[in-house]
Tab-separated table of C-alpha atoms (C1' of nucleotides) in Angstrom:
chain	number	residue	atom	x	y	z
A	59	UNK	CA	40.306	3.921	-2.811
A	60	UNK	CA	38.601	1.450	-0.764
A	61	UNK	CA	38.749	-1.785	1.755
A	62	UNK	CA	38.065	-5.028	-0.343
A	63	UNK	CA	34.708	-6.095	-0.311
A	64	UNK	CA	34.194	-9.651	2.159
A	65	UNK	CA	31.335	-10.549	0.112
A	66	UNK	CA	30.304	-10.086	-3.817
A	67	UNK	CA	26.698	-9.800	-4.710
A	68	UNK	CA	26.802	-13.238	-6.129
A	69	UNK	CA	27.818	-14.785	-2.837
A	70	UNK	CA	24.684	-12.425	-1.541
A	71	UNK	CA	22.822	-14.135	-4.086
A	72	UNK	CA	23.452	-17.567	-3.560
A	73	UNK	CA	23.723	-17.659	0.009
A	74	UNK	CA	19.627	-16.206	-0.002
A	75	UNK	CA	18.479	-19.057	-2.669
A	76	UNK	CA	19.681	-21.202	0.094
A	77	UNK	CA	18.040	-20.031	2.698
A	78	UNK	CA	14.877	-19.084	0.515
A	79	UNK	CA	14.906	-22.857	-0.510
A	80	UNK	CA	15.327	-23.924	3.105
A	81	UNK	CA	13.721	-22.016	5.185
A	82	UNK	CA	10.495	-20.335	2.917
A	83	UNK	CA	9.807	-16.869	2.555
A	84	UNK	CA	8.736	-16.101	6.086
A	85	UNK	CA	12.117	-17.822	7.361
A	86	UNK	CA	14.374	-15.351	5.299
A	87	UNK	CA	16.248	-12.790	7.407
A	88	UNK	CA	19.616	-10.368	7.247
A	89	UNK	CA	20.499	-12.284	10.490
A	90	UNK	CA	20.532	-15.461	8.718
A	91	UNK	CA	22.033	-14.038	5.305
A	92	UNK	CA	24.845	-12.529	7.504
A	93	UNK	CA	25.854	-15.181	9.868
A	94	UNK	CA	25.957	-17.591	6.416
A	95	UNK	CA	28.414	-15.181	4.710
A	96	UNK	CA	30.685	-14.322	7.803
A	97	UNK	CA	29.614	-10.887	7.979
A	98	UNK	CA	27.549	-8.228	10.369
A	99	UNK	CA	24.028	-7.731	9.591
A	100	UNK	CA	24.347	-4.130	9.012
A	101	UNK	CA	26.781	-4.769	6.172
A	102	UNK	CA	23.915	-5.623	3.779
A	103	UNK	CA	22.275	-2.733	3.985
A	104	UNK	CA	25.335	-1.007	2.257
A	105	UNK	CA	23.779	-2.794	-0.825
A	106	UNK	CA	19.959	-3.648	-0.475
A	107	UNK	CA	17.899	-1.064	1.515
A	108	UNK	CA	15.528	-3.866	3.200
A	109	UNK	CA	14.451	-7.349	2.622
A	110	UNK	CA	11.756	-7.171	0.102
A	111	UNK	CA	14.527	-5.304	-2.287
A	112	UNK	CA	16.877	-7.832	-1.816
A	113	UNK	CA	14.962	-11.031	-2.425
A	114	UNK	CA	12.970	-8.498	-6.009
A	115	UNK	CA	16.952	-8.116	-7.262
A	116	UNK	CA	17.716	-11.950	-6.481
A	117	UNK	CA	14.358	-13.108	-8.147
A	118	UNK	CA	15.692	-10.926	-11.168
A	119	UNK	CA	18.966	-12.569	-10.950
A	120	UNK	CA	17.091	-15.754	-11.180
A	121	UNK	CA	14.721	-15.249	-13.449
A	122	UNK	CA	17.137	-13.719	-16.026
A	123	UNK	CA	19.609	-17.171	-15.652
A	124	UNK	CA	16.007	-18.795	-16.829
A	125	UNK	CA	14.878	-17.170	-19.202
A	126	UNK	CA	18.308	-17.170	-21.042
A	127	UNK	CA	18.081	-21.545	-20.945
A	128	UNK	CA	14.245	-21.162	-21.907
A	129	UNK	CA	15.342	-19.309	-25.054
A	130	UNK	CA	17.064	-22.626	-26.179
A	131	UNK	CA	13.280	-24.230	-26.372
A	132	UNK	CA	13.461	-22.197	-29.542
A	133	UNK	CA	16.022	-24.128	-31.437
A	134	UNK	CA	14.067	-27.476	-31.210
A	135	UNK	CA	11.571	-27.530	-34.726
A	136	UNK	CA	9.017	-29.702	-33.582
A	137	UNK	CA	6.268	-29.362	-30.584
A	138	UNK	CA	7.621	-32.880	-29.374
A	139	UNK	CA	11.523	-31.768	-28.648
A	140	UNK	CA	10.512	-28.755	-27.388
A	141	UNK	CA	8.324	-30.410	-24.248
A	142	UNK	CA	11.004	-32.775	-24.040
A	143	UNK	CA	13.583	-29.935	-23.838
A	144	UNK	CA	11.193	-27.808	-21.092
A	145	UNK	CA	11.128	-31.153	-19.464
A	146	UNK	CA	14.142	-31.676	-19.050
A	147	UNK	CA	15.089	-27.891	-18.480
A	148	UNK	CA	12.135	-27.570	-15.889
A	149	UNK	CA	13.903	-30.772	-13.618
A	150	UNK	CA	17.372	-29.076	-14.420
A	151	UNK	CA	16.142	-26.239	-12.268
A	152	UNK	CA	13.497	-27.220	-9.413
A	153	UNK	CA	14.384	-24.525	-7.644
A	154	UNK	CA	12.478	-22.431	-10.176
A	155	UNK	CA	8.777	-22.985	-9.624
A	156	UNK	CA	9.552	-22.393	-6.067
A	157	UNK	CA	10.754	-19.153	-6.090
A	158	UNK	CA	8.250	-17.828	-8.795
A	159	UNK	CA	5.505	-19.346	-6.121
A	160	UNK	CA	7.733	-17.295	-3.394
A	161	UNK	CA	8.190	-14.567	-5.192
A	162	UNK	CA	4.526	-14.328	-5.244
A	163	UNK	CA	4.508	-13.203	-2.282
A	164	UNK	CA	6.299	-9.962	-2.186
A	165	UNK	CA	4.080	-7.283	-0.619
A	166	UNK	CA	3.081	-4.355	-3.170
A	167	UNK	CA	5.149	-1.624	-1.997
A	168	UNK	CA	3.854	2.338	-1.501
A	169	UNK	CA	7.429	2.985	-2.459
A	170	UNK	CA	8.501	4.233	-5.947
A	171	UNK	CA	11.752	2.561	-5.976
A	172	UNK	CA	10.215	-0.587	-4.996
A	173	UNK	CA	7.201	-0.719	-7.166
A	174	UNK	CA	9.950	-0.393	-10.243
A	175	UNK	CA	11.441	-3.581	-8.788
A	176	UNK	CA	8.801	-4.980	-8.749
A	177	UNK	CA	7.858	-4.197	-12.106
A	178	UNK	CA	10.916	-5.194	-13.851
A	179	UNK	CA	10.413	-9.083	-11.887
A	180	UNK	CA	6.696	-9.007	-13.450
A	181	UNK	CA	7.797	-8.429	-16.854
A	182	UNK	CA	10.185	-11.203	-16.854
A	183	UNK	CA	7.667	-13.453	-15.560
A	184	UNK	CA	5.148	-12.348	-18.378
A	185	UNK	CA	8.549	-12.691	-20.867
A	186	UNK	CA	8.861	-16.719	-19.260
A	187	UNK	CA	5.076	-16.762	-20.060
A	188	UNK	CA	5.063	-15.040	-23.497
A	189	UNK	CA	7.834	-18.103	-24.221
A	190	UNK	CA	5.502	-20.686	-23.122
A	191	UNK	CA	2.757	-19.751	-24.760
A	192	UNK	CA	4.495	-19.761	-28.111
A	193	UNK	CA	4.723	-23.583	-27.224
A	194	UNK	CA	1.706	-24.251	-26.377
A	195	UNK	CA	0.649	-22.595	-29.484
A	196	UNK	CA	2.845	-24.693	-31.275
A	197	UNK	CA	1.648	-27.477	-29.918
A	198	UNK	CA	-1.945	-26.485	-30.838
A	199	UNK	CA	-1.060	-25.871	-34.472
A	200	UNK	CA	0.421	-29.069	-34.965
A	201	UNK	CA	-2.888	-30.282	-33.272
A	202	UNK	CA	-0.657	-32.323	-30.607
A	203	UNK	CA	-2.674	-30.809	-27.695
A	204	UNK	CA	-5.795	-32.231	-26.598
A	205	UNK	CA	-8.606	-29.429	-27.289
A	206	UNK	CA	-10.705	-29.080	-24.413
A	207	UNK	CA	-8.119	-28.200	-22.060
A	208	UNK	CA	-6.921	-24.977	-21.548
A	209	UNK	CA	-3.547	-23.398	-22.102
A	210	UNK	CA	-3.169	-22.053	-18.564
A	211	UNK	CA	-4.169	-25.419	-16.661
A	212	UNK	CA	-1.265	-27.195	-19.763
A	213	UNK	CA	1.398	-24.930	-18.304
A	214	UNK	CA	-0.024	-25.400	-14.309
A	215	UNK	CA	0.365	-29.045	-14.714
A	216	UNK	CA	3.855	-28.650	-16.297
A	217	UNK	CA	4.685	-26.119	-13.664
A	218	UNK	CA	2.884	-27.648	-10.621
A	219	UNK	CA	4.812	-31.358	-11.608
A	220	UNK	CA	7.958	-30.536	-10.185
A	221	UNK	CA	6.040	-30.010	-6.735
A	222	UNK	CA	4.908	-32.929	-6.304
A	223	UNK	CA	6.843	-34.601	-3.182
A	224	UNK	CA	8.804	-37.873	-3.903
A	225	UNK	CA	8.460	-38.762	-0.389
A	226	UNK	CA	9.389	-42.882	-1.233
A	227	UNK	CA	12.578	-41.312	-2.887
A	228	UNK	CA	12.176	-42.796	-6.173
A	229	UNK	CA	15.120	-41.938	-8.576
A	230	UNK	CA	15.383	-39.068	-10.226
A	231	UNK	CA	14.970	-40.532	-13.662
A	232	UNK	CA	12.279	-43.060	-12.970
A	233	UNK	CA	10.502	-40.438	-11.383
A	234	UNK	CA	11.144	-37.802	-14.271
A	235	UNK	CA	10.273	-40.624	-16.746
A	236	UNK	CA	7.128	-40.962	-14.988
A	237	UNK	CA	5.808	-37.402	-14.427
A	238	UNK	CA	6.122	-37.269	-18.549
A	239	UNK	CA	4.299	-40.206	-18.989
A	240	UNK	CA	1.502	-38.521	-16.827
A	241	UNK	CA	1.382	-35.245	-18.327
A	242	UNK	CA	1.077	-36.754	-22.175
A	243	UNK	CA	-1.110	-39.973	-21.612
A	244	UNK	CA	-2.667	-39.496	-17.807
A	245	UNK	CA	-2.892	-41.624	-15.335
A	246	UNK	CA	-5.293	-44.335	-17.145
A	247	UNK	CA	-3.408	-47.219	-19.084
A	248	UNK	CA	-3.823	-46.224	-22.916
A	249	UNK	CA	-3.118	-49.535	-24.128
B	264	UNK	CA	-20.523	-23.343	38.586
B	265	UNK	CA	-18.723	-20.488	35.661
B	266	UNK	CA	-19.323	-17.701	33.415
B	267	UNK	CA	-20.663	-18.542	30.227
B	268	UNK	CA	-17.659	-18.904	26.991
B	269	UNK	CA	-17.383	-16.031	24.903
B	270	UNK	CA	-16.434	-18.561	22.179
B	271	UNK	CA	-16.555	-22.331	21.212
B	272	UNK	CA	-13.867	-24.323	20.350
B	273	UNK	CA	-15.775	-24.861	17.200
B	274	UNK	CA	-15.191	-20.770	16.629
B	275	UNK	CA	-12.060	-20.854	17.887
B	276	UNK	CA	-11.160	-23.890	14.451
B	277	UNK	CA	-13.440	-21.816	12.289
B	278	UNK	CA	-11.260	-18.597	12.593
B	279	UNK	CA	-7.800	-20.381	12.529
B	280	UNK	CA	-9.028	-22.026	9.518
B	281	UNK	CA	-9.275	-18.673	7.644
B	282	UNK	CA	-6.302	-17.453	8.933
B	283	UNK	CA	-4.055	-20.284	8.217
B	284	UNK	CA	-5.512	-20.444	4.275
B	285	UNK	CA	-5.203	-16.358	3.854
B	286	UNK	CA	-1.882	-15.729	5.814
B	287	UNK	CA	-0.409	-19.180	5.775
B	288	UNK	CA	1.178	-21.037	8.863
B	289	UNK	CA	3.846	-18.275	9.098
B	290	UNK	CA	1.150	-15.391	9.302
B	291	UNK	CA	-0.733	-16.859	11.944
B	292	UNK	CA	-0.338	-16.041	15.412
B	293	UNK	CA	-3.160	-15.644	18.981
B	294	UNK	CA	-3.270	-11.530	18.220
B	295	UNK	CA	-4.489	-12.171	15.022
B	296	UNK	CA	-7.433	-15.148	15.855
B	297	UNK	CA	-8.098	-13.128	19.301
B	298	UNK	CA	-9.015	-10.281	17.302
B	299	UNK	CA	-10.945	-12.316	15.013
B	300	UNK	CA	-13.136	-13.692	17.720
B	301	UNK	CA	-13.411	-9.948	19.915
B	302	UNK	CA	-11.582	-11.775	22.872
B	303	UNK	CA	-8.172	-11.369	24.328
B	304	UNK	CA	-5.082	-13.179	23.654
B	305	UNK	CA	-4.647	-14.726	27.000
B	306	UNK	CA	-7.990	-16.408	27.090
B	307	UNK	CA	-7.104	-18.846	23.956
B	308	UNK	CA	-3.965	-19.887	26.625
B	309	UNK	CA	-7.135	-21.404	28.703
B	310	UNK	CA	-7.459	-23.865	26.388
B	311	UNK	CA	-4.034	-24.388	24.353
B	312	UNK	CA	-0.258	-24.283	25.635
B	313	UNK	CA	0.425	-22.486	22.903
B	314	UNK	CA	0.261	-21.672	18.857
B	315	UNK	CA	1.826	-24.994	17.749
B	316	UNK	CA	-0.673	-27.106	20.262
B	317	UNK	CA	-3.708	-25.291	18.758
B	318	UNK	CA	-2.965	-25.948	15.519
B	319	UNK	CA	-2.001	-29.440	15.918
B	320	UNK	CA	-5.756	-30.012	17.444
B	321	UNK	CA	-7.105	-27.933	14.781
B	322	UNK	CA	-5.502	-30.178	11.635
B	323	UNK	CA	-6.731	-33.263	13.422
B	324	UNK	CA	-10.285	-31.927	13.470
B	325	UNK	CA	-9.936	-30.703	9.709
B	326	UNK	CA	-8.617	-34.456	8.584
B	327	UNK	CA	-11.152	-35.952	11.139
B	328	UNK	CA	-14.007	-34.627	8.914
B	329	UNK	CA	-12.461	-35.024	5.998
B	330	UNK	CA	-11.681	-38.599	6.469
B	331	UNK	CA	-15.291	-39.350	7.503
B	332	UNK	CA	-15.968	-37.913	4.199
B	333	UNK	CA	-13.755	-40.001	2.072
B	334	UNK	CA	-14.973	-43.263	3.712
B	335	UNK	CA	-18.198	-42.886	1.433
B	336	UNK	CA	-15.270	-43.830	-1.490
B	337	UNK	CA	-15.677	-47.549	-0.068
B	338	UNK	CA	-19.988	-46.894	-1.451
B	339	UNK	CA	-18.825	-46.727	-4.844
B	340	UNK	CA	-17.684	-50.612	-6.222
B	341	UNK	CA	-15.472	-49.630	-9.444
B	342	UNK	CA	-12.529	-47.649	-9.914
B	343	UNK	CA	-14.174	-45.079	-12.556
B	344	UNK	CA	-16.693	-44.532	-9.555
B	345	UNK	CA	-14.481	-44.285	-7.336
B	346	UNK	CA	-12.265	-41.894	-8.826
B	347	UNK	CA	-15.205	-39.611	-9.864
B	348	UNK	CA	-15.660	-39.263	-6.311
B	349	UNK	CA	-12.756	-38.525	-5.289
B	350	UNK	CA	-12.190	-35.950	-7.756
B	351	UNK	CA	-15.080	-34.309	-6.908
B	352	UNK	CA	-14.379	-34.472	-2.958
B	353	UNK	CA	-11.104	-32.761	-3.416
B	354	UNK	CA	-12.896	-30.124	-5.172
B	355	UNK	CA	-15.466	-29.540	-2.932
B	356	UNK	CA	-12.309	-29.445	-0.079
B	357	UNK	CA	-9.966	-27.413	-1.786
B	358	UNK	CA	-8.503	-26.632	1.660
B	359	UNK	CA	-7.274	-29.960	2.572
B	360	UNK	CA	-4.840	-30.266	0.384
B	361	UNK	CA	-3.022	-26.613	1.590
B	362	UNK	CA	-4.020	-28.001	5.136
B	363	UNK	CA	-2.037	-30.802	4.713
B	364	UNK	CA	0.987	-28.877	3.288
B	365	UNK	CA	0.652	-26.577	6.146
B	366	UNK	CA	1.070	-29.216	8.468
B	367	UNK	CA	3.969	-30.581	7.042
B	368	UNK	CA	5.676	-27.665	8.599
B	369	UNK	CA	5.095	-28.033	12.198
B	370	UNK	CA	7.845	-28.645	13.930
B	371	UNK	CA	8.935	-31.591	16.064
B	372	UNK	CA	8.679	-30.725	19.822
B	373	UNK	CA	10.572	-32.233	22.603
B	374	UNK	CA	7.538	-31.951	24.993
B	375	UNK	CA	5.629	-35.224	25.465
B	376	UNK	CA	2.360	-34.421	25.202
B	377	UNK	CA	3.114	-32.229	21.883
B	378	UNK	CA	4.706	-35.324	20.487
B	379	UNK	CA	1.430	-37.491	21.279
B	380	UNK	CA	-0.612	-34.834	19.643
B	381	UNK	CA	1.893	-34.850	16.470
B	382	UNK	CA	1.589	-38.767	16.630
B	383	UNK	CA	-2.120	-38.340	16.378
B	384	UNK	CA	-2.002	-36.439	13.811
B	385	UNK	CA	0.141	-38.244	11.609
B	386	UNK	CA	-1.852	-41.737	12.354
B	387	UNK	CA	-4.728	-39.861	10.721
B	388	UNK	CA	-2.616	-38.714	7.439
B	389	UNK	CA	-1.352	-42.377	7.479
B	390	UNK	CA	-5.123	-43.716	7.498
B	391	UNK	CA	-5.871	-40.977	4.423
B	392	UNK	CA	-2.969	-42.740	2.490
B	393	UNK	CA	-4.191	-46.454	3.410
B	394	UNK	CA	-7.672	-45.670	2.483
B	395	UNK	CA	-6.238	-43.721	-1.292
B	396	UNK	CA	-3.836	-46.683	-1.596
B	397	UNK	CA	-6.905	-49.345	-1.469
B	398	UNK	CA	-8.488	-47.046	-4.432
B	399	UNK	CA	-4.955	-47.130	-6.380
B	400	UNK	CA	-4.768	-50.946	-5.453
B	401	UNK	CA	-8.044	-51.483	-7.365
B	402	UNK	CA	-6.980	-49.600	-10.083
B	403	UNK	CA	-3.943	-51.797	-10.750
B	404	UNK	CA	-6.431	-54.994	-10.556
B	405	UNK	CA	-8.645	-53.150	-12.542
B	406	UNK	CA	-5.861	-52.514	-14.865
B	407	UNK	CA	-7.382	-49.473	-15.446
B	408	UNK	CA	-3.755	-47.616	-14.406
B	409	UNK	CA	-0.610	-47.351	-16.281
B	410	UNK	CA	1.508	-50.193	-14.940
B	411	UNK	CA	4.838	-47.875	-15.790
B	412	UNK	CA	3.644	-45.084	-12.956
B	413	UNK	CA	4.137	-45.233	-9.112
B	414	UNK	CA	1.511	-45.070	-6.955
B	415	UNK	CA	2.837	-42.044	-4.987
B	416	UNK	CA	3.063	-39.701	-8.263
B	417	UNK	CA	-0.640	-40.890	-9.229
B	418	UNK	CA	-1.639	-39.791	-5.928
B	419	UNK	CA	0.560	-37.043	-6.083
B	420	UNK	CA	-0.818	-35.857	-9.272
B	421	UNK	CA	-4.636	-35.789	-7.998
B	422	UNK	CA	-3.436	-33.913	-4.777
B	423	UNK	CA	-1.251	-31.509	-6.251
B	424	UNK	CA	-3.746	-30.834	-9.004
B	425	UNK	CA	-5.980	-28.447	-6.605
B	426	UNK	CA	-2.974	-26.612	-6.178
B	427	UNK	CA	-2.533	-25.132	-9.726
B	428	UNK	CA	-3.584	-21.434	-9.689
B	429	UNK	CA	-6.248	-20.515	-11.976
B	430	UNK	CA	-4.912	-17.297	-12.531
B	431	UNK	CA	-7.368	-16.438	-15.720
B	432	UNK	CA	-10.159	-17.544	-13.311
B	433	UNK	CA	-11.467	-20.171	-16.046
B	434	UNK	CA	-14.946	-21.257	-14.289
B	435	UNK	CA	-14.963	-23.732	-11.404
B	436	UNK	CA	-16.953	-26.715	-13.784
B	437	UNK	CA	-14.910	-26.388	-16.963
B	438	UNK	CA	-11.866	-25.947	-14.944
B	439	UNK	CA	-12.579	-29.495	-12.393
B	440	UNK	CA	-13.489	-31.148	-16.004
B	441	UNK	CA	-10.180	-30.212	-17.875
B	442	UNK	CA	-7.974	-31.504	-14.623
B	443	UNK	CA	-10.118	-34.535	-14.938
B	444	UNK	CA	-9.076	-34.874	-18.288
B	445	UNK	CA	-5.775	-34.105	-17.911
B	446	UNK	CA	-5.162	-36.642	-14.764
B	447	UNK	CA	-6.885	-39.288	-16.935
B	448	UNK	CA	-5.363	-39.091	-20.800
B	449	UNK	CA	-2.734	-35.994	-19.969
B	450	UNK	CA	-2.280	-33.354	-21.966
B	451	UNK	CA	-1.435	-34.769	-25.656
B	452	UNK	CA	-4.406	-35.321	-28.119
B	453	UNK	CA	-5.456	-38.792	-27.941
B	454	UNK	CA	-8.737	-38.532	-30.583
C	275	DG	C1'	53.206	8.985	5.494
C	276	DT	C1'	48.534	10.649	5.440
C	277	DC	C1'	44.085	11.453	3.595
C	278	DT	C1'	39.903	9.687	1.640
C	279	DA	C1'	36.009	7.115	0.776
C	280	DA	C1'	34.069	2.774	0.526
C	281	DA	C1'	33.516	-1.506	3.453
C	282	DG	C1'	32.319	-3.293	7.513
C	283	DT	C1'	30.839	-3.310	12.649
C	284	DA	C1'	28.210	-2.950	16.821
C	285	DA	C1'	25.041	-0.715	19.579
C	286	DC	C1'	20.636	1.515	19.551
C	287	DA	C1'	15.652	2.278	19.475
C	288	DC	C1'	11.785	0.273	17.694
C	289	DA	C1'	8.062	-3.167	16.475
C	290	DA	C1'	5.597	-7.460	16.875
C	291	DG	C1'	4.886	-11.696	18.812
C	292	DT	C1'	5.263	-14.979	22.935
C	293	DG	C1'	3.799	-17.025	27.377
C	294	DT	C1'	2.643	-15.853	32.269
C	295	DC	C1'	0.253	-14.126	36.091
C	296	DA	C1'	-2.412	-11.524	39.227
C	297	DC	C1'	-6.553	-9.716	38.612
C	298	DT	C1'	-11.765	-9.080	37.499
C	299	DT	C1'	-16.181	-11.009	36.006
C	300	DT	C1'	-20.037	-13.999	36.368
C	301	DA	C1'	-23.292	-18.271	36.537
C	302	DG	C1'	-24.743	-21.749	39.701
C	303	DG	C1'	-24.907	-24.163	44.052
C	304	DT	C1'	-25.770	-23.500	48.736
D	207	DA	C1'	-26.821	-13.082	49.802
D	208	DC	C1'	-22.512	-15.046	49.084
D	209	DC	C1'	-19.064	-18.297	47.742
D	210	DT	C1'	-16.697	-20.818	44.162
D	211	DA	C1'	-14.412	-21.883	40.145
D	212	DA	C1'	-14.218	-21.393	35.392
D	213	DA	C1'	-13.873	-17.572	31.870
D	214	DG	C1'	-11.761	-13.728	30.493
D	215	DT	C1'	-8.506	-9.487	30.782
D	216	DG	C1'	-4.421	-6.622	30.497
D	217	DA	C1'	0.051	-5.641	31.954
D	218	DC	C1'	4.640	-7.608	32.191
D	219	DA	C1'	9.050	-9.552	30.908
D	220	DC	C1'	11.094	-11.739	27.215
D	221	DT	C1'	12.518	-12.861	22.427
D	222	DT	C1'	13.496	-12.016	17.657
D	223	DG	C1'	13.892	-9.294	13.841
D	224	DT	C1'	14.162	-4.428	11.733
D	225	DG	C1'	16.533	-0.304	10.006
D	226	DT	C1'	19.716	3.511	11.486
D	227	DT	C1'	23.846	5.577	12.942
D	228	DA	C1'	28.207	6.714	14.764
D	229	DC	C1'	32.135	4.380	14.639
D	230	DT	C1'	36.420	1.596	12.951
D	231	DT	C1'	39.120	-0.502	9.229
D	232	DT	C1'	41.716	-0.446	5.048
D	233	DA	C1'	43.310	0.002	-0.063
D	234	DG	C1'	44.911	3.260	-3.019
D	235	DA	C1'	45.717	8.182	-4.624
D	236	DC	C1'	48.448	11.864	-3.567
DNA sequence: GTCTAAAGTAACACAAGTGTCACTTTAGGT
DNA sequence: ACCTAAAGTGACACTTGTGTTACTTTAGAC
């Protein structure tokens, strides 16, 4: 009954991780979007009524890919191959720090609509949290985790890891091997 | 021989200093800091060619006081000193570190003198590395560092550190403390 | 074939920021 | 008193991005 469509959602999607991985939040634009996908600028707004809702529905889209890996954590018995597993699972997807920390920055909208959005992207980030936690409690049970830290600041260093800027381009691995090695022993030489 | 200045150049760093750590480099433009300092736009284009010029100047004046600061590091002879000191100049500077990012993204200009001032700039971050490297370099003859861990991630570590969002707004002194701990025997129980 | 409705386009008015320039203001030297 | 030159102002033309709208295109139902 229709024309076919130039562009799926998807391709929407992917085409804005790349430019919200290039180019930061303020550097995101329908001009940009379009010109990446072939298409005019007013076609997106056949889909996403501004901006802000399109980067809330691609955060979702995100998140949701996320959340179903994270689940996996679950699997692994021991406190051990589970922050192996994150680990591993957190340098899988670098991207995803980013675009929580981006995501931040979505303006609270006046707009009904909108503030649903919104809300839906909030609870997943609490779900991604409620996940963690049970890990870090885990971790506290089986009296892995040093004491007199707390949970939050575990997590921000886990989180905040992936940041860090390899700017001497040390491989992957080596440099993977090496944030783990900080995060469970420190800097200091334990031996 | 002139009118007297409605504003310093001092005032002038003060209020792009608040507006670069509340709105970020993307948020900050000469409406916004000539409001700020109850003058108009054009009289700010007395003094800088434009945005990118300003805040060039601006970073070098930030780092210029911060790396008189960190020079006192050289006061303290051993590494445990040394690195208390640090720790606690970061702290006490939490805006250095998101300074620094935010320079990062200035881009390269074609213009000479923009390229001088960009040189400048990144001569000082070079001496902030050289004078953190001869703190990392006693470390290793110290042997008070895990030989398995690059230098970059160590520093890497501290500097991202400040970053981590203390979202449950755990109290500055218990919070520094715990990232001390962490940075030092990470986040596994070592007791 | 032609009608329909979704898909896509391109031009529009608008908003916000940029850098420039002719102008006004004013402190100090004469 | 008045001239000068630096300090400051406000209007202008320009750029870039926004969201809307009237329009064209096209696949499929009839």
């Amino acid at each position: 009954m229709a024309r076919d469509r130039k562009f799926s959602t998807e391709d929407l999607y992917h085409a804005t991780k790349q430019i919200l991985l290039e180019q930061g939040y303020d550097g995101f634009n329908f001009g940009l979007l379009a010109e990446k996908l072939n298409i005019s600028r007013g076609a997106i707004y056949k889909y996403f009524d501004n901006r802000e809702e399109l980067i809330v529905h691609f955060m979702r889209h995100e998140m949701k890919i996320f959340l179903t890996d994270l689940k996996d954590v679950e699997q692994f018995p021991s406190f051990d191959e589970k922050l192996t597993f994150l680990l591993e699972l957190i340098f899988k997807n670098p991207a995803v720090p980013r675009l929580i920390e981006i995501g931040q920055r979505l303006p609270i909208h006046e707009n009904l609509k909108m503030k649903e959005d919104f809300f839906k992207l909030e609870d997943l980030r609490l779900k991604m949290y409620q996940q963690l936690q049970k890990f870090i409690d885990l971790g506290r049970q089986e009296k892995k985790l040093n004491p007199s830290v707390p949970d939050t600041l575990i997590l921000g260093f886990i989180f905040q890891s992936i940041m860090i800027p390899n700017h001497f381009e040390i491989p992957q691995s080596k440099w993977v091997q090496s944030i783990k090695e900080i995060l469970c022993h420190g800097i200091l030489n334990h031996h």
